[in-house]
MMTF fields as JSON, N, C-alpha, C and O atoms, coordinates in Angstrom:
{
  "mmtfVersion": "1.0.0",
  "mmtfProducer": "UNKNOWN",
  "numBonds": 407,
  "numAtoms": 408,
  "numGroups": 102,
  "numChains": 1,
  "numModels": 1,
  "chainsPerModel": [1],
  "groupsPerChain": [102],
  "chainIdList": ["A"],
  "bondAtomList": [4, 2, 8, 6, 12, 10, 16, 14, 20, 18, 24, 22, 28, 26, 32, 30, 36, 34, 40, 38, 44, 42, 48, 46, 52, 50, 56, 54, 60, 58, 64, 62, 68, 66, 72, 70, 76, 74, 80, 78, 84, 82, 88, 86, 92, 90, 96, 94, 100, 98, 104, 102, 108, 106, 112, 110, 116, 114, 120, 118, 124, 122, 128, 126, 132, 130, 136, 134, 140, 138, 144, 142, 148, 146, 152, 150, 156, 154, 160, 158, 164, 162, 168, 166, 172, 170, 176, 174, 180, 178, 184, 182, 188, 186, 192, 190, 196, 194, 200, 198, 204, 202, 208, 206, 212, 210, 216, 214, 220, 218, 224, 222, 228, 226, 232, 230, 236, 234, 240, 238, 244, 242, 248, 246, 252, 250, 256, 254, 260, 258, 264, 262, 268, 266, 272, 270, 276, 274, 280, 278, 284, 282, 288, 286, 292, 290, 296, 294, 300, 298, 304, 302, 308, 306, 312, 310, 316, 314, 320, 318, 324, 322, 328, 326, 332, 330, 336, 334, 340, 338, 344, 342, 348, 346, 352, 350, 356, 354, 360, 358, 364, 362, 368, 366, 372, 370, 376, 374, 380, 378, 384, 382, 388, 386, 392, 390, 396, 394, 400, 398, 404, 402],
  "bondOrderList": [1, 1, 1, 1, 1, 1, 1, 1, 1, 1, 1, 1, 1, 1, 1, 1, 1, 1, 1, 1, 1, 1, 1, 1, 1, 1, 1, 1, 1, 1, 1, 1, 1, 1, 1, 1, 1, 1, 1, 1, 1, 1, 1, 1, 1, 1, 1, 1, 1, 1, 1, 1, 1, 1, 1, 1, 1, 1, 1, 1, 1, 1, 1, 1, 1, 1, 1, 1, 1, 1, 1, 1, 1, 1, 1, 1, 1, 1, 1, 1, 1, 1, 1, 1, 1, 1, 1, 1, 1, 1, 1, 1, 1, 1, 1, 1, 1, 1, 1, 1, 1],
  "groupList": [{"groupName": "LEU", "atomNameList": ["N", "CA", "C", "O"], "elementList": ["N", "C", "C", "O"], "formalChargeList": [0, 0, 0, 0], "bondAtomList": [1, 0, 2, 1, 3, 2], "bondOrderList": [1, 1, 2], "singleLetterCode": "L", "chemCompType": "L-PEPTIDE LINKING"}, {"groupName": "ALA", "atomNameList": ["N", "CA", "C", "O"], "elementList": ["N", "C", "C", "O"], "formalChargeList": [0, 0, 0, 0], "bondAtomList": [1, 0, 2, 1, 3, 2], "bondOrderList": [1, 1, 2], "singleLetterCode": "A", "chemCompType": "L-PEPTIDE LINKING"}, {"groupName": "ASP", "atomNameList": ["N", "CA", "C", "O"], "elementList": ["N", "C", "C", "O"], "formalChargeList": [0, 0, 0, 0], "bondAtomList": [1, 0, 2, 1, 3, 2], "bondOrderList": [1, 1, 2], "singleLetterCode": "D", "chemCompType": "L-PEPTIDE LINKING"}, {"groupName": "MET", "atomNameList": ["N", "CA", "C", "O"], "elementList": ["N", "C", "C", "O"], "formalChargeList": [0, 0, 0, 0], "bondAtomList": [1, 0, 2, 1, 3, 2], "bondOrderList": [1, 1, 2], "singleLetterCode": "M", "chemCompType": "L-PEPTIDE LINKING"}, {"groupName": "LYS", "atomNameList": ["N", "CA", "C", "O"], "elementList": ["N", "C", "C", "O"], "formalChargeList": [0, 0, 0, 0], "bondAtomList": [1, 0, 2, 1, 3, 2], "bondOrderList": [1, 1, 2], "singleLetterCode": "K", "chemCompType": "L-PEPTIDE LINKING"}, {"groupName": "ASN", "atomNameList": ["N", "CA", "C", "O"], "elementList": ["N", "C", "C", "O"], "formalChargeList": [0, 0, 0, 0], "bondAtomList": [1, 0, 2, 1, 3, 2], "bondOrderList": [1, 1, 2], "singleLetterCode": "N", "chemCompType": "L-PEPTIDE LINKING"}, {"groupName": "VAL", "atomNameList": ["N", "CA", "C", "O"], "elementList": ["N", "C", "C", "O"], "formalChargeList": [0, 0, 0, 0], "bondAtomList": [1, 0, 2, 1, 3, 2], "bondOrderList": [1, 1, 2], "singleLetterCode": "V", "chemCompType": "L-PEPTIDE LINKING"}, {"groupName": "SER", "atomNameList": ["N", "CA", "C", "O"], "elementList": ["N", "C", "C", "O"], "formalChargeList": [0, 0, 0, 0], "bondAtomList": [1, 0, 2, 1, 3, 2], "bondOrderList": [1, 1, 2], "singleLetterCode": "S", "chemCompType": "L-PEPTIDE LINKING"}, {"groupName": "PRO", "atomNameList": ["N", "CA", "C", "O"], "elementList": ["N", "C", "C", "O"], "formalChargeList": [0, 0, 0, 0], "bondAtomList": [1, 0, 2, 1, 3, 2], "bondOrderList": [1, 1, 2], "singleLetterCode": "P", "chemCompType": "L-PEPTIDE LINKING"}, {"groupName": "THR", "atomNameList": ["N", "CA", "C", "O"], "elementList": ["N", "C", "C", "O"], "formalChargeList": [0, 0, 0, 0], "bondAtomList": [1, 0, 2, 1, 3, 2], "bondOrderList": [1, 1, 2], "singleLetterCode": "T", "chemCompType": "L-PEPTIDE LINKING"}, {"groupName": "TYR", "atomNameList": ["N", "CA", "C", "O"], "elementList": ["N", "C", "C", "O"], "formalChargeList": [0, 0, 0, 0], "bondAtomList": [1, 0, 2, 1, 3, 2], "bondOrderList": [1, 1, 2], "singleLetterCode": "Y", "chemCompType": "L-PEPTIDE LINKING"}, {"groupName": "HIS", "atomNameList": ["N", "CA", "C", "O"], "elementList": ["N", "C", "C", "O"], "formalChargeList": [0, 0, 0, 0], "bondAtomList": [1, 0, 2, 1, 3, 2], "bondOrderList": [1, 1, 2], "singleLetterCode": "H", "chemCompType": "L-PEPTIDE LINKING"}, {"groupName": "GLN", "atomNameList": ["N", "CA", "C", "O"], "elementList": ["N", "C", "C", "O"], "formalChargeList": [0, 0, 0, 0], "bondAtomList": [1, 0, 2, 1, 3, 2], "bondOrderList": [1, 1, 2], "singleLetterCode": "Q", "chemCompType": "L-PEPTIDE LINKING"}, {"groupName": "PHE", "atomNameList": ["N", "CA", "C", "O"], "elementList": ["N", "C", "C", "O"], "formalChargeList": [0, 0, 0, 0], "bondAtomList": [1, 0, 2, 1, 3, 2], "bondOrderList": [1, 1, 2], "singleLetterCode": "F", "chemCompType": "L-PEPTIDE LINKING"}, {"groupName": "ILE", "atomNameList": ["N", "CA", "C", "O"], "elementList": ["N", "C", "C", "O"], "formalChargeList": [0, 0, 0, 0], "bondAtomList": [1, 0, 2, 1, 3, 2], "bondOrderList": [1, 1, 2], "singleLetterCode": "I", "chemCompType": "L-PEPTIDE LINKING"}, {"groupName": "GLU", "atomNameList": ["N", "CA", "C", "O"], "elementList": ["N", "C", "C", "O"], "formalChargeList": [0, 0, 0, 0], "bondAtomList": [1, 0, 2, 1, 3, 2], "bondOrderList": [1, 1, 2], "singleLetterCode": "E", "chemCompType": "L-PEPTIDE LINKING"}, {"groupName": "GLY", "atomNameList": ["N", "CA", "C", "O"], "elementList": ["N", "C", "C", "O"], "formalChargeList": [0, 0, 0, 0], "bondAtomList": [1, 0, 2, 1, 3, 2], "bondOrderList": [1, 1, 2], "singleLetterCode": "G", "chemCompType": "PEPTIDE LINKING"}, {"groupName": "ARG", "atomNameList": ["N", "CA", "C", "O"], "elementList": ["N", "C", "C", "O"], "formalChargeList": [0, 0, 0, 0], "bondAtomList": [1, 0, 2, 1, 3, 2], "bondOrderList": [1, 1, 2], "singleLetterCode": "R", "chemCompType": "L-PEPTIDE LINKING"}, {"groupName": "CYS", "atomNameList": ["N", "CA", "C", "O"], "elementList": ["N", "C", "C", "O"], "formalChargeList": [0, 0, 0, 0], "bondAtomList": [1, 0, 2, 1, 3, 2], "bondOrderList": [1, 1, 2], "singleLetterCode": "C", "chemCompType": "L-PEPTIDE LINKING"}],
  "groupTypeList": [0, 1, 2, 3, 4, 5, 6, 7, 8, 9, 10, 0, 4, 11, 12, 13, 0, 14, 1, 3, 8, 11, 3, 1, 2, 8, 5, 13, 1, 12, 9, 0, 9, 10, 14, 6, 15, 11, 9, 1, 5, 16, 1, 3, 16, 0, 6, 6, 5, 17, 8, 12, 15, 0, 5, 0, 1, 2, 14, 0, 15, 12, 0, 17, 8, 15, 14, 2, 8, 8, 1, 7, 18, 12, 11, 6, 8, 14, 10, 14, 16, 16, 8, 6, 12, 9, 2, 17, 16, 13, 6, 0, 11, 8, 9, 16, 8, 4, 10, 12, 1, 9],
  "groupIdList": [1, 2, 3, 4, 5, 6, 7, 8, 9, 10, 11, 12, 13, 14, 15, 16, 17, 18, 19, 20, 21, 22, 23, 24, 25, 26, 27, 28, 29, 30, 31, 32, 33, 34, 35, 36, 37, 38, 39, 40, 41, 42, 43, 44, 45, 46, 47, 48, 49, 50, 51, 52, 53, 54, 55, 56, 57, 58, 59, 60, 61, 62, 63, 64, 65, 66, 67, 68, 69, 70, 71, 72, 73, 74, 75, 76, 77, 78, 79, 80, 81, 82, 83, 84, 85, 86, 87, 88, 89, 90, 91, 92, 93, 94, 95, 96, 97, 98, 99, 100, 101, 102],
  "secStructList": [7, 6, 6, 6, 6, 6, 1, 7, 7, 7, 7, 7, 6, 6, 5, 7, 7, 5, 7, 7, 6, 6, 7, 7, 7, 1, 6, 6, 6, 6, 7, 5, 7, 7, 5, 1, 3, 3, 7, 1, 1, 7, 3, 3, 7, 7, 7, 1, 1, 7, 5, 7, 1, 7, 7, 1, 6, 6, 6, 6, 6, 6, 1, 7, 1, 1, 1, 7, 7, 7, 1, 1, 6, 6, 6, 7, 7, 7, 5, 7, 7, 7, 1, 1, 7, 7, 1, 7, 7, 7, 7, 7, 7, 7, 1, 1, 1, 7, 7, 6, 6, 7],
  "xCoordList": [43.233, 43.123, 43.637, 44.422, 42.989, 43.837, 45.346, 46.098, 45.78, 47.329, 48.019, 48.751, 47.477, 48.071, 48.622, 49.761, 47.694, 48.244, 50.532, 51.432, 50.308, 51.888, 53.078, 54.015, 52.526, 52.985, 53.722, 53.065, 55.547, 55.452, 55.591, 55.777, 55.387, 54.922, 56.307, 57.223, 56.269, 57.594, 57.487, 56.701, 59.126, 59.081, 60.077, 60.651, 60.038, 60.787, 61.657, 61.499, 62.974, 63.645, 64.807, 64.922, 65.308, 66.603, 67.017, 67.99, 65.257, 65.44, 65.125, 64.735, 65.282, 64.857, 64.085, 64.172, 62.651, 61.452, 61.749, 62.053, 61.791, 62.133, 60.525, 59.915, 59.978, 58.709, 58.77, 59.755, 56.882, 56.405, 56.727, 56.663, 57.065, 56.899, 55.81, 55.912, 54.686, 53.852, 52.593, 51.475, 53.612, 53.945, 52.843, 53.192, 52.285, 51.09, 50.872, 49.659, 51.547, 52.241, 52.527, 53.49, 52.89, 54.871, 55.047, 55.992, 54.339, 56.011, 56.592, 57.682, 56.163, 56.886, 57.119, 57.351, 56.915, 57.093, 58.439, 58.931, 59.061, 60.959, 61.728, 62.657, 61.157, 62.083, 62.479, 61.914, 63.568, 64.008, 64.077, 64.843, 63.306, 63.413, 64.492, 65.15, 64.669, 65.227, 64.699, 65.195, 63.815, 63.433, 63.801, 64.007, 64.1, 64.587, 64.128, 64.863, 62.167, 61.768, 60.449, 60.033, 59.985, 58.853, 59.257, 60.188, 57.437, 57.104, 55.745, 55.486, 54.483, 53.636, 52.735, 51.624, 53.517, 53.389, 53.68, 52.517, 54.31, 54.181, 55.842, 56.691, 56.014, 56.841, 57.21, 56.541, 59.054, 59.565, 60.425, 60.516, 60.84, 61.493, 62.148, 61.745, 63.051, 63.767, 64.381, 65.145, 63.323, 63.939, 65.649, 66.285, 66.131, 67.423, 67.801, 68.954, 66.748, 67.245, 66.873, 66.838, 66.674, 66.037, 66.968, 66.631, 67.984, 68.33, 68.428, 68.316, 68.764, 68.525, 69.582, 70.499, 69.72, 70.598, 71.305, 72.513, 70.825, 71.705, 72.868, 72.663, 74.469, 74.92, 75.029, 73.898, 76.037, 75.834, 76.878, 76.836, 77.851, 77.976, 76.975, 76.937, 75.719, 74.682, 74.097, 72.894, 74.22, 73.421, 73.792, 73.055, 75.147, 75.899, 76.124, 77.354, 75.882, 76.215, 74.817, 74.852, 73.546, 72.511, 72.034, 71.307, 72.815, 73.222, 74.042, 73.762, 75.282, 75.859, 76.38, 77.152, 76.004, 76.945, 78.325, 79.276, 78.072, 79.55, 80.868, 81.898, 80.841, 81.882, 81.882, 80.823, 82.57, 82.976, 82.931, 84.004, 82.302, 82.757, 83.555, 83.848, 83.869, 84.885, 85.337, 85.683, 85.688, 85.448, 84.989, 84.361, 85.425, 84.694, 83.285, 82.878, 82.763, 81.555, 80.195, 79.064, 81.018, 81.019, 80.253, 79.302, 81.186, 80.887, 79.551, 78.637, 79.713, 78.346, 76.74, 76.239, 76.237, 74.698, 73.971, 74.053, 72.889, 71.778, 70.675, 70.111, 70.196, 68.46, 67.543, 67.787, 65.981, 65.119, 64.474, 64.569, 64.231, 63.88, 63.037, 63.021, 61.854, 60.344, 59.417, 60.101, 57.992, 56.911, 56.316, 55.406, 57.067, 56.534, 57.755, 58.887, 57.751, 57.942, 59.749, 60.729, 59.851, 61.066, 61.178, 62.393, 60.699, 61.761, 62.577, 63.329, 63.05, 63.889, 65.016, 64.697, 66.524, 67.734, 68.347, 69.221, 67.829, 68.615, 69.724, 69.684, 70.923, 72.208, 72.216, 71.683, 73.147, 72.902, 74.647, 75.293, 75.443, 76.775, 77.234, 76.621, 78.068, 78.455, 78.522, 77.945, 79.053, 78.559, 80.854, 81.786, 80.489, 81.804, 81.423, 80.807, 82.094, 81.762, 80.035, 79.393, 79.759, 78.588, 78.553, 79.385, 76.765, 77.314, 76.135, 75.463, 76.095, 74.89, 73.168, 72.033, 73.396, 72.098, 71.826, 71.061, 72.613, 72.729, 72.116, 71.728],
  "yCoordList": [141.059, 140.726, 142.429, 142.473, 143.497, 145.008, 144.829, 145.135, 144.37, 143.847, 144.137, 145.077, 142.359, 141.533, 142.439, 142.249, 144.083, 144.234, 145.151, 145.74, 144.785, 145.945, 144.297, 144.308, 143.197, 142.158, 141.871, 141.524, 142.141, 141.407, 139.565, 138.719, 139.497, 137.454, 137.287, 138.068, 135.087, 135.015, 133.912, 132.974, 134.573, 133.346, 132.189, 132.211, 131.163, 130.213, 130.044, 128.998, 131.137, 130.372, 130.148, 130.239, 129.969, 128.602, 128.184, 128.032, 128.08, 126.851, 125.258, 124.91, 124.706, 122.515, 122.937, 123.498, 121.965, 120.965, 119.971, 119.505, 118.927, 117.422, 117.227, 117.845, 116.694, 115.671, 114.979, 114.478, 115.162, 114.387, 112.693, 111.999, 112.163, 110.591, 110.56, 110.596, 110.486, 110.016, 110.356, 109.965, 111.313, 111.726, 110.734, 109.65, 111.071, 109.988, 110.802, 110.782, 111.655, 112.265, 111.622, 111.761, 110.214, 109.771, 110.55, 110.823, 111.988, 113.049, 113.263, 113.834, 112.976, 113.648, 113.656, 114.541, 111.926, 110.864, 111.18, 111.327, 111.257, 111.061, 111.886, 111.456, 113.073, 114.111, 114.923, 115.033, 115.591, 116.554, 117.525, 117.334, 118.684, 120.013, 121.063, 121.497, 121.412, 122.425, 123.685, 123.791, 124.892, 126.065, 126.935, 127.907, 127.182, 127.71, 129.562, 130.527, 129.503, 130.833, 130.641, 129.483, 131.21, 131.538, 133.063, 133.649, 133.642, 135.002, 134.941, 133.879, 136.211, 135.817, 135.39, 134.946, 135.604, 134.407, 133.253, 132.868, 132.5, 131.071, 130.856, 131.723, 128.987, 129.347, 127.997, 127.307, 127.922, 126.737, 125.655, 126.161, 124.901, 123.744, 122.965, 123.179, 121.994, 120.875, 119.757, 119.952, 118.539, 117.487, 117.083, 116.748, 117.271, 117.16, 115.564, 115.242, 114.562, 113.033, 111.564, 110.342, 112.417, 111.273, 111.143, 111.7, 110.454, 110.269, 108.762, 107.668, 109.155, 108.689, 107.596, 107.764, 106.335, 105.762, 106.762, 106.552, 107.762, 108.682, 109.545, 110.601, 109.307, 110.403, 111.325, 111.724, 112.294, 114.287, 113.761, 114.323, 112.334, 112.374, 111.847, 111.862, 111.133, 109.903, 111.285, 111.05, 112.596, 113.611, 114.682, 115.34, 114.744, 115.425, 113.962, 113.924, 113.35, 112.496, 112.991, 113.431, 112.764, 113.24, 114.279, 114.453, 115.014, 116.99, 117.355, 118.185, 116.557, 116.2, 115.501, 115.495, 114.472, 113.407, 113.366, 112.637, 113.945, 114.777, 114.694, 114.283, 115.189, 115.386, 114.228, 113.642, 113.605, 112.497, 113.117, 113.634, 113.253, 113.839, 113.679, 112.507, 114.351, 114.22, 113.373, 114.047, 111.673, 110.746, 111.048, 110.205, 112.173, 112.261, 113.247, 113.934, 112.882, 113.369, 111.819, 111.764, 111.041, 109.468, 109.353, 108.7, 110.356, 110.23, 111.367, 111.017, 112.359, 113.141, 113.103, 113.233, 112.851, 112.149, 112.985, 114.07, 112.635, 112.753, 112.678, 111.631, 114.434, 113.486, 114.004, 114.977, 113.831, 114.159, 115.666, 116.33, 115.717, 117.22, 117.768, 118.998, 116.861, 116.653, 116.839, 117.269, 116.853, 116.37, 117.25, 116.941, 118.263, 118.94, 119.885, 119.775, 120.456, 120.446, 119.674, 120.35, 118.488, 117.306, 117.799, 117.757, 118.214, 118.237, 119.202, 118.347, 120.286, 120.927, 120.906, 120.855, 120.947, 120.905, 121.921, 122.788, 121.597, 123.051, 122.008, 120.85, 123.257, 122.594, 123.396, 124.492, 122.403, 122.835, 123.161, 122.214, 124.04, 124.242, 125.731, 126.76, 125.367, 125.955, 127.415, 127.993, 127.879, 129.649, 129.813, 129.063, 131.291, 131.065, 132.356, 133.36, 131.969, 132.576, 132.446, 131.429, 133.439, 133.589, 133.709, 134.298, 132.671, 132.337, 133.604, 134.304, 133.678, 134.781, 133.683, 134.157, 132.768, 132.488, 131.814, 130.874, 132.184, 131.023, 132.908, 133.526],
  "zCoordList": [101.207, 99.875, 98.912, 97.965, 99.468, 99.07, 99.232, 98.307, 100.314, 100.094, 99.358, 99.05, 98.782, 97.375, 96.707, 96.282, 96.364, 95.207, 95.576, 94.977, 96.439, 96.337, 96.95, 97.749, 96.216, 96.695, 95.136, 94.155, 95.124, 93.837, 93.78, 94.655, 92.244, 92.079, 92.104, 91.847, 92.78, 92.862, 91.824, 91.69, 90.751, 89.383, 90.104, 91.193, 89.034, 89.576, 88.547, 87.916, 88.014, 86.934, 87.721, 88.943, 87.215, 87.537, 89.03, 89.768, 88.96, 89.897, 89.481, 88.367, 90.182, 89.653, 90.78, 91.873, 89.353, 90.538, 90.449, 89.351, 92.092, 92.167, 92.094, 92.966, 91.462, 91.139, 92.673, 93.215, 93.396, 93.972, 94.044, 93.029, 95.326, 94.996, 94.083, 92.856, 94.795, 94.14, 92.827, 92.492, 92.412, 91.132, 89.669, 89.201, 89.485, 88.865, 87.769, 87.559, 86.798, 85.175, 84.883, 85.637, 84.067, 83.058, 83.033, 83.772, 82.113, 81.651, 82.93, 82.951, 83.808, 84.908, 86.467, 87.291, 86.529, 87.593, 87.083, 85.965, 88.879, 89.288, 88.089, 87.406, 88.013, 87.037, 87.994, 89.083, 87.602, 88.105, 87.119, 86.175, 87.183, 86.283, 85.999, 86.944, 84.989, 85.706, 85.196, 84.075, 85.464, 85.041, 84.447, 85.174, 82.951, 82.019, 82.017, 81.811, 82.434, 82.74, 83.087, 83.105, 83.262, 84.579, 84.788, 85.339, 83.67, 83.649, 84.265, 84.832, 84.27, 83.947, 83.116, 83.406, 81.376, 80.058, 80.974, 81.094, 81.635, 81.362, 81.706, 81.914, 81.682, 82.005, 81.111, 80.342, 81.724, 80.365, 81.185, 82.304, 81.195, 82.052, 81.537, 80.394, 81.393, 80.613, 82.44, 83.385, 81.92, 82.338, 82.212, 81.213, 83.738, 83.756, 83.912, 84.198, 83.704, 84.594, 83.435, 83.574, 82.439, 81.895, 80.465, 79.42, 80.582, 79.485, 78.754, 79.307, 76.816, 76.086, 75.978, 76.781, 75.063, 74.537, 73.569, 73.455, 72.878, 72.5, 72.566, 73.164, 71.936, 72.646, 72.209, 71.93, 71.816, 71.145, 69.487, 68.393, 69.959, 67.881, 67.253, 66.023, 68.223, 66.876, 67.026, 66.91, 67.216, 66.702, 65.766, 65.031, 65.935, 65.131, 64.246, 64.204, 63.881, 62.518, 61.571, 60.422, 62.469, 61.991, 61.215, 60.237, 62.132, 61.275, 60.199, 59.334, 60.314, 59.21, 59.555, 60.514, 58.642, 58.178, 57.267, 56.987, 57.15, 55.703, 56.549, 56.015, 58.234, 59.189, 59.977, 59.752, 60.806, 61.994, 62.968, 63.281, 63.459, 64.977, 66.265, 66.505, 66.923, 67.635, 68.437, 69.407, 68.778, 69.095, 71.199, 71.839, 71.719, 72.836, 73.097, 74.034, 71.631, 71.752, 72.247, 72.73, 71.849, 72.387, 73.804, 74.233, 74.333, 75.747, 76.379, 77.126, 75.988, 76.254, 75.643, 74.526, 77.013, 77.21, 77.011, 77.587, 75.967, 75.634, 76.464, 76.781, 77.014, 77.388, 77.151, 76.438, 77.482, 77.103, 77.632, 78.664, 77.181, 78.359, 78.1, 78.059, 77.787, 78.612, 77.795, 76.866, 77.27, 76.964, 75.566, 74.796, 75.574, 75.076, 73.912, 74.381, 73.016, 71.715, 71.593, 71.906, 71.191, 71.397, 70.119, 69.928, 69.184, 67.566, 68.258, 68.726, 68.71, 69.483, 70.529, 71.717, 70.114, 71.007, 72.335, 72.365, 72.924, 73.964, 74.663, 75.079, 74.544, 75.043, 76.476, 76.648, 77.787, 78.653, 79.046, 78.597, 79.633, 79.692, 81.033, 81.314, 81.362, 82.334, 82.193, 81.272, 82.876, 82.893, 81.858, 81.566, 81.785, 80.927, 80.038, 80.397, 78.474, 77.112, 76.5, 76.237, 76.442, 76.022, 74.671, 73.981, 73.993, 72.854, 72.255, 73.013, 70.697, 70.495, 70.799, 70.775, 70.958, 71.675, 72.407, 72.192, 74.046, 75.624, 75.447, 76.438]
}
């Protein structure tokens, strides 16, 4: 136990968690979760395999009804990110240009 002082913690940031086949919690059963942040203070992940009937055009119309969204947005799916903070949205995008909030 004394040797554990020198062991650095292993965090799961930028990893995927696959739900075990017999996961009983319906919030996480059959999910693939991307771990966005994981520190000694806690963790945050996004479920990335639960698509909704909404698409990006539907969301943009709700945010800015006076502007017609591009037709290509109708083909961009929206996913439930998980059971926590469902009033927030996150955009997962490939690496490349850094934006202010990425």
